[in-house]
Each structure stands twice: as structure tokens, then as C-alpha cells.
PDB file of N, CA and C in Angstrom:
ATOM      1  N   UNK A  40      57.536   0.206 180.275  1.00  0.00           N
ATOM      2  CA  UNK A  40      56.555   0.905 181.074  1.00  0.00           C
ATOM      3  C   UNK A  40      56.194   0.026 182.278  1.00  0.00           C
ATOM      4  N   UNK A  41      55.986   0.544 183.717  1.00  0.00           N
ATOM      5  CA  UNK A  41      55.964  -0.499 184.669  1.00  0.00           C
ATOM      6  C   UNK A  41      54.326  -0.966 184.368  1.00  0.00           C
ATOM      7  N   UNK A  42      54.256  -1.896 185.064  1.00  0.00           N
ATOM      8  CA  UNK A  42      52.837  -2.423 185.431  1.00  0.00           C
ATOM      9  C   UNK A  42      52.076  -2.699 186.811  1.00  0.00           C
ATOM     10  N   UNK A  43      51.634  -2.896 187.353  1.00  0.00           N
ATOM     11  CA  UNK A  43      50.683  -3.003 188.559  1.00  0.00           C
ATOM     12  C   UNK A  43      50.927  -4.597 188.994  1.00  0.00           C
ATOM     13  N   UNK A  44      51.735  -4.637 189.773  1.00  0.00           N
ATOM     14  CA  UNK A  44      51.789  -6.227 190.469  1.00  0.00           C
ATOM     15  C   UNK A  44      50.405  -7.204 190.674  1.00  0.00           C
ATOM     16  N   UNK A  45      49.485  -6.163 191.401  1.00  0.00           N
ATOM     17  CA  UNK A  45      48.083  -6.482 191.405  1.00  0.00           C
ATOM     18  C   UNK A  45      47.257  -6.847 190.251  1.00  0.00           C
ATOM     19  N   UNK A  46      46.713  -6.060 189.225  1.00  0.00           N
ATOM     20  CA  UNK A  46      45.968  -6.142 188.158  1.00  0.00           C
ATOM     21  C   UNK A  46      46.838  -6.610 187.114  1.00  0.00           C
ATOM     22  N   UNK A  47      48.024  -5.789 186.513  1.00  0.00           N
ATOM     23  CA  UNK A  47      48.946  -5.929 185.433  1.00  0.00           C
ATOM     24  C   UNK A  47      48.476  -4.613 184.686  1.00  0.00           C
ATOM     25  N   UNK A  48      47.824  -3.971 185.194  1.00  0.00           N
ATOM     26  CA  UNK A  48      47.740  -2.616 183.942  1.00  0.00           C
ATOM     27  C   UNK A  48      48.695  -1.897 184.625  1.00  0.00           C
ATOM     28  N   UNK A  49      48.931  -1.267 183.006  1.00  0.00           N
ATOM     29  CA  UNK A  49      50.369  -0.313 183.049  1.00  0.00           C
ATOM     30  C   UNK A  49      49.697   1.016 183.349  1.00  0.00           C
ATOM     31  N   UNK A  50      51.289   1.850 184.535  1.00  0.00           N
ATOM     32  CA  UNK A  50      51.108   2.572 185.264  1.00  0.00           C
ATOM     33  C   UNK A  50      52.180   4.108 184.600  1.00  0.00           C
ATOM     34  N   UNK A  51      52.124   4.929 184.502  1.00  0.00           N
ATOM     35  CA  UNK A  51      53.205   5.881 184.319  1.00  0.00           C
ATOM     36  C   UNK A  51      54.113   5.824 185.197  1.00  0.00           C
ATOM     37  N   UNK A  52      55.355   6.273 184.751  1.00  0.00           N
ATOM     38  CA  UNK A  52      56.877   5.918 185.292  1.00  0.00           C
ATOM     39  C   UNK A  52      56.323   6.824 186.742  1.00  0.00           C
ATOM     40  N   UNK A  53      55.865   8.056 186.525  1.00  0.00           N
ATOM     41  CA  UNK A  53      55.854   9.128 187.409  1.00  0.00           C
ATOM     42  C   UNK A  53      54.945   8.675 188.605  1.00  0.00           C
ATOM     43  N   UNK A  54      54.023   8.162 188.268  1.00  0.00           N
ATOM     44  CA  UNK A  54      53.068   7.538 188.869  1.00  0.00           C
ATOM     45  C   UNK A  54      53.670   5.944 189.667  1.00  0.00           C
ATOM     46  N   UNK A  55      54.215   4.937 188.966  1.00  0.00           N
ATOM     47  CA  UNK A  55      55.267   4.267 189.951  1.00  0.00           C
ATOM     48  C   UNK A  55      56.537   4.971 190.781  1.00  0.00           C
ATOM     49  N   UNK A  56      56.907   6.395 190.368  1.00  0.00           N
ATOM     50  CA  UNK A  56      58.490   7.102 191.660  1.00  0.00           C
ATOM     51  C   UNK A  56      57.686   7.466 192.679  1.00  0.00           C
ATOM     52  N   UNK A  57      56.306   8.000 192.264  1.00  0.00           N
ATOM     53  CA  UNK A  57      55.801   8.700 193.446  1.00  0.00           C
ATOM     54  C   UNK A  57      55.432   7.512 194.260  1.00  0.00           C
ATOM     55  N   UNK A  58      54.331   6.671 194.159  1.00  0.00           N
ATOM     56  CA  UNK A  58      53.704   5.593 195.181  1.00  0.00           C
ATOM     57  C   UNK A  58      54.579   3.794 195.300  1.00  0.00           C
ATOM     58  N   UNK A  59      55.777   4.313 194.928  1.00  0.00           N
ATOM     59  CA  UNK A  59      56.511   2.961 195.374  1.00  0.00           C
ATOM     60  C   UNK A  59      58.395   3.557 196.187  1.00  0.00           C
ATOM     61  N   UNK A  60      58.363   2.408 196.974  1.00  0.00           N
ATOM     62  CA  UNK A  60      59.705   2.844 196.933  1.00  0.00           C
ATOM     63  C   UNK A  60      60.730   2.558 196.168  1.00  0.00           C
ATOM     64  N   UNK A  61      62.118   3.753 196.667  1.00  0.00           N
ATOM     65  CA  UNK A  61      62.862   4.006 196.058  1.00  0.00           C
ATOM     66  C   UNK A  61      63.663   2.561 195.382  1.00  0.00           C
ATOM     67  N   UNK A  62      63.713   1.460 195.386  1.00  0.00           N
ATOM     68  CA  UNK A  62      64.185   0.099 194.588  1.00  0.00           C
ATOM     69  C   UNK A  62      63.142  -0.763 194.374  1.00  0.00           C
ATOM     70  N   UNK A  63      62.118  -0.490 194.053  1.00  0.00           N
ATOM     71  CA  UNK A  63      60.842  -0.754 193.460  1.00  0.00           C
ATOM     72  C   UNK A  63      60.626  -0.384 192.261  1.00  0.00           C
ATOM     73  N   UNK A  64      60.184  -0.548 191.780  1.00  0.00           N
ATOM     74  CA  UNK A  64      60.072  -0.331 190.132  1.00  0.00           C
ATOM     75  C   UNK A  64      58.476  -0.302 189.478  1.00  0.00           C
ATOM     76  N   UNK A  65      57.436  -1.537 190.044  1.00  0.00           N
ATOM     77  CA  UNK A  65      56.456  -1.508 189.677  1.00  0.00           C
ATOM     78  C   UNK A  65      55.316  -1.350 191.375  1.00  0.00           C
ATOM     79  N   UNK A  66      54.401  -0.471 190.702  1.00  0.00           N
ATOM     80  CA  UNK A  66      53.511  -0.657 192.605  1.00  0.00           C
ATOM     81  C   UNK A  66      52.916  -1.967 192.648  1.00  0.00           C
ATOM     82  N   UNK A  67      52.028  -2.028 193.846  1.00  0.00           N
ATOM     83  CA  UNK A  67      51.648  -3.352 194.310  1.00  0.00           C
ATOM     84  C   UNK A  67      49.945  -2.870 193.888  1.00  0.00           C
ATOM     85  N   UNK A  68      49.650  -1.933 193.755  1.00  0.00           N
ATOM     86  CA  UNK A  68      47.936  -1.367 193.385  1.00  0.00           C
ATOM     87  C   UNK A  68      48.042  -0.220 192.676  1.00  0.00           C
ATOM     88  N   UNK A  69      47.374   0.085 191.874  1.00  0.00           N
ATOM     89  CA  UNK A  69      46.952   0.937 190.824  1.00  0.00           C
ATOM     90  C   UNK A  69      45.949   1.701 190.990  1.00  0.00           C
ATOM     91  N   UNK A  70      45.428   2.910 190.927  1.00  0.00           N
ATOM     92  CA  UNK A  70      44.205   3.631 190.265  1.00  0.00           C
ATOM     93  C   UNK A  70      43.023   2.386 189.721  1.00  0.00           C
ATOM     94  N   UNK A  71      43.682   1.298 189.209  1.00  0.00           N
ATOM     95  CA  UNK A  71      42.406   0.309 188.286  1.00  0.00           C
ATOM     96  C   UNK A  71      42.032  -0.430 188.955  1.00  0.00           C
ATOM     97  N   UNK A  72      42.587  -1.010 190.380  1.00  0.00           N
ATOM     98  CA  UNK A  72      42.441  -2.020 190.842  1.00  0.00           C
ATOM     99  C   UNK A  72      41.359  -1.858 191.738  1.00  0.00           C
ATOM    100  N   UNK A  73      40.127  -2.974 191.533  1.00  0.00           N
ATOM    101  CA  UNK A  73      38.958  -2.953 192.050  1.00  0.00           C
ATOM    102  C   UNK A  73      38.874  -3.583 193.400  1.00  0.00           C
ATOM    103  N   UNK A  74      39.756  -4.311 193.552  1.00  0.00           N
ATOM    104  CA  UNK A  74      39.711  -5.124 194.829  1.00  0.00           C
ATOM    105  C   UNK A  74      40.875  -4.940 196.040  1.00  0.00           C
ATOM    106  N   UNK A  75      42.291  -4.038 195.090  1.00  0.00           N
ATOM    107  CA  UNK A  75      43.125  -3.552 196.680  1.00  0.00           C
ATOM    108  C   UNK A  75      42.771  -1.905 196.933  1.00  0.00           C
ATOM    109  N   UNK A  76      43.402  -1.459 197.503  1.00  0.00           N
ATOM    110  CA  UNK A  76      43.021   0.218 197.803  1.00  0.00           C
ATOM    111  C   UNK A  76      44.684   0.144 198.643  1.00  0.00           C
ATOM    112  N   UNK A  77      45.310   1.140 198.371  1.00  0.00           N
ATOM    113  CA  UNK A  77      46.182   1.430 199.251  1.00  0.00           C
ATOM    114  C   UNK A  77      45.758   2.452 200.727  1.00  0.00           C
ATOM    115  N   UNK A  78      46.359   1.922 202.079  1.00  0.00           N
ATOM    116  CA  UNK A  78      46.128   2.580 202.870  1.00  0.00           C
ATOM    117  C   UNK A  78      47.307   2.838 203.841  1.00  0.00           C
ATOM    118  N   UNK A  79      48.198   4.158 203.443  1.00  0.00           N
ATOM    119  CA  UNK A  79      48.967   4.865 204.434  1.00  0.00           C
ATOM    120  C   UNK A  79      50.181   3.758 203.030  1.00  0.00           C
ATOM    121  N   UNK A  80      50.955   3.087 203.937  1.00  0.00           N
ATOM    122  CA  UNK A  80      51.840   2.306 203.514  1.00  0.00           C
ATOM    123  C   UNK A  80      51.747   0.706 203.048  1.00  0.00           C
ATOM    124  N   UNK A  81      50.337   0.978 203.603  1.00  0.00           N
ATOM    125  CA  UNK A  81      50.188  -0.754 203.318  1.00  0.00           C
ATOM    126  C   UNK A  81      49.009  -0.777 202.366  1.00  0.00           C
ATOM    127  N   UNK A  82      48.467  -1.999 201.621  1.00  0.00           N
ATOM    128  CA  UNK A  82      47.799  -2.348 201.015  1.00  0.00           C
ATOM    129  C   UNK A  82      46.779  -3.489 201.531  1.00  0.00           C
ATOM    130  N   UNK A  83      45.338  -3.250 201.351  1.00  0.00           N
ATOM    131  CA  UNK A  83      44.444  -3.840 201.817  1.00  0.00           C
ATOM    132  C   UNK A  83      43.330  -3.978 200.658  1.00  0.00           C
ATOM    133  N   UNK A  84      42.206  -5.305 201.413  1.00  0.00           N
ATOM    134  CA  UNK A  84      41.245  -5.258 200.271  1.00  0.00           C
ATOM    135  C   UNK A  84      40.008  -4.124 200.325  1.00  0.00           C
ATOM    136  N   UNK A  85      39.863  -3.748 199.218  1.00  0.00           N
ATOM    137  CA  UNK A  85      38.282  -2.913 199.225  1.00  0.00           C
ATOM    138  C   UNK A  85      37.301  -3.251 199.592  1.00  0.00           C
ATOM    139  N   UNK A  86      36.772  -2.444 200.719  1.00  0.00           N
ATOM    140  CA  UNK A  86      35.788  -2.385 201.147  1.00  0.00           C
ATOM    141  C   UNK A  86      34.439  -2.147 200.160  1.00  0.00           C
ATOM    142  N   UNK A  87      34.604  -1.946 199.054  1.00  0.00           N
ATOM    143  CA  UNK A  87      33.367  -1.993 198.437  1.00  0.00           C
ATOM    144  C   UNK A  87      33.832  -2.393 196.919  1.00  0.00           C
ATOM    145  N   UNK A  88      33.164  -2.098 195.989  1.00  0.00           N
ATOM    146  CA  UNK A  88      33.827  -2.254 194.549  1.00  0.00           C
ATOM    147  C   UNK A  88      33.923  -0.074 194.399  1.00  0.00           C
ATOM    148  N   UNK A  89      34.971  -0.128 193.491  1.00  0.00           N
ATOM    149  CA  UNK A  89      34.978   1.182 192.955  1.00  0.00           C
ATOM    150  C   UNK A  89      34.561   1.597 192.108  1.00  0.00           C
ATOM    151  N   UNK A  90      33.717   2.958 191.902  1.00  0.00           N
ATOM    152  CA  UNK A  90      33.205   3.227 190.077  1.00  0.00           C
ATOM    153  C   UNK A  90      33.934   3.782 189.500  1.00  0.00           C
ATOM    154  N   UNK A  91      33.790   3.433 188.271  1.00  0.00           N
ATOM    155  CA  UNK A  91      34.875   4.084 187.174  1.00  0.00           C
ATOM    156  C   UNK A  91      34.624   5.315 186.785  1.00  0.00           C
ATOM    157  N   UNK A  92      35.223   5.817 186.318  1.00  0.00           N
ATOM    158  CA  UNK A  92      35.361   7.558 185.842  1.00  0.00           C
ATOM    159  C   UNK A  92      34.781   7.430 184.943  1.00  0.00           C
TER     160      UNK A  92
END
């Protein structure tokens, strides 16, 4: 199962084809990650902390 380069929590396969590219395997930020946020193509830090669901 891939994992999140950033945090290390594991990500669904479907969820790494869609937001990484095609010879990539694991993303660089996750849904969990409190401190990157993806923006457009690139990855940056959060502007705030995020709340959890």
C-alpha cells in the first residue's frame, strides 16, 4: 500500500494514480498532512493548521 513521503500515512492506490505522476508511486502530501497542502502542481507549507473530520 503506498504511503505519504511527507507524514508516512498510508494512502489508497487510487488516491496515489490520481494525485501523483505517472512513475511515481507514493505522493509527496496526503489528506493527513497538517503542515504541506498541495497547490496546483507544487507543494507548499500550510498556512494555518487543518481540522480534522
Amino acid at each position: 500500500m503506498p504511503t505519504c513521503q511527507n507524514c508516512g500515512s498510508f494512502v489508497t492506490k487510487q488516491y496515489a494514480k490520481v494525485f501523483t505522476p505517472n512513475d511515481v508511486e507514493e505522493p509527496r502530501v496526503c489528506p493527513y498532512c497538517e503542515d504541506k497542502k498541495r497547490s496546483g502542481a507544487e507543494v507548499r507549507e500550510a498556512r494555518s493548521k487543518r481540522r480534522g473530520k
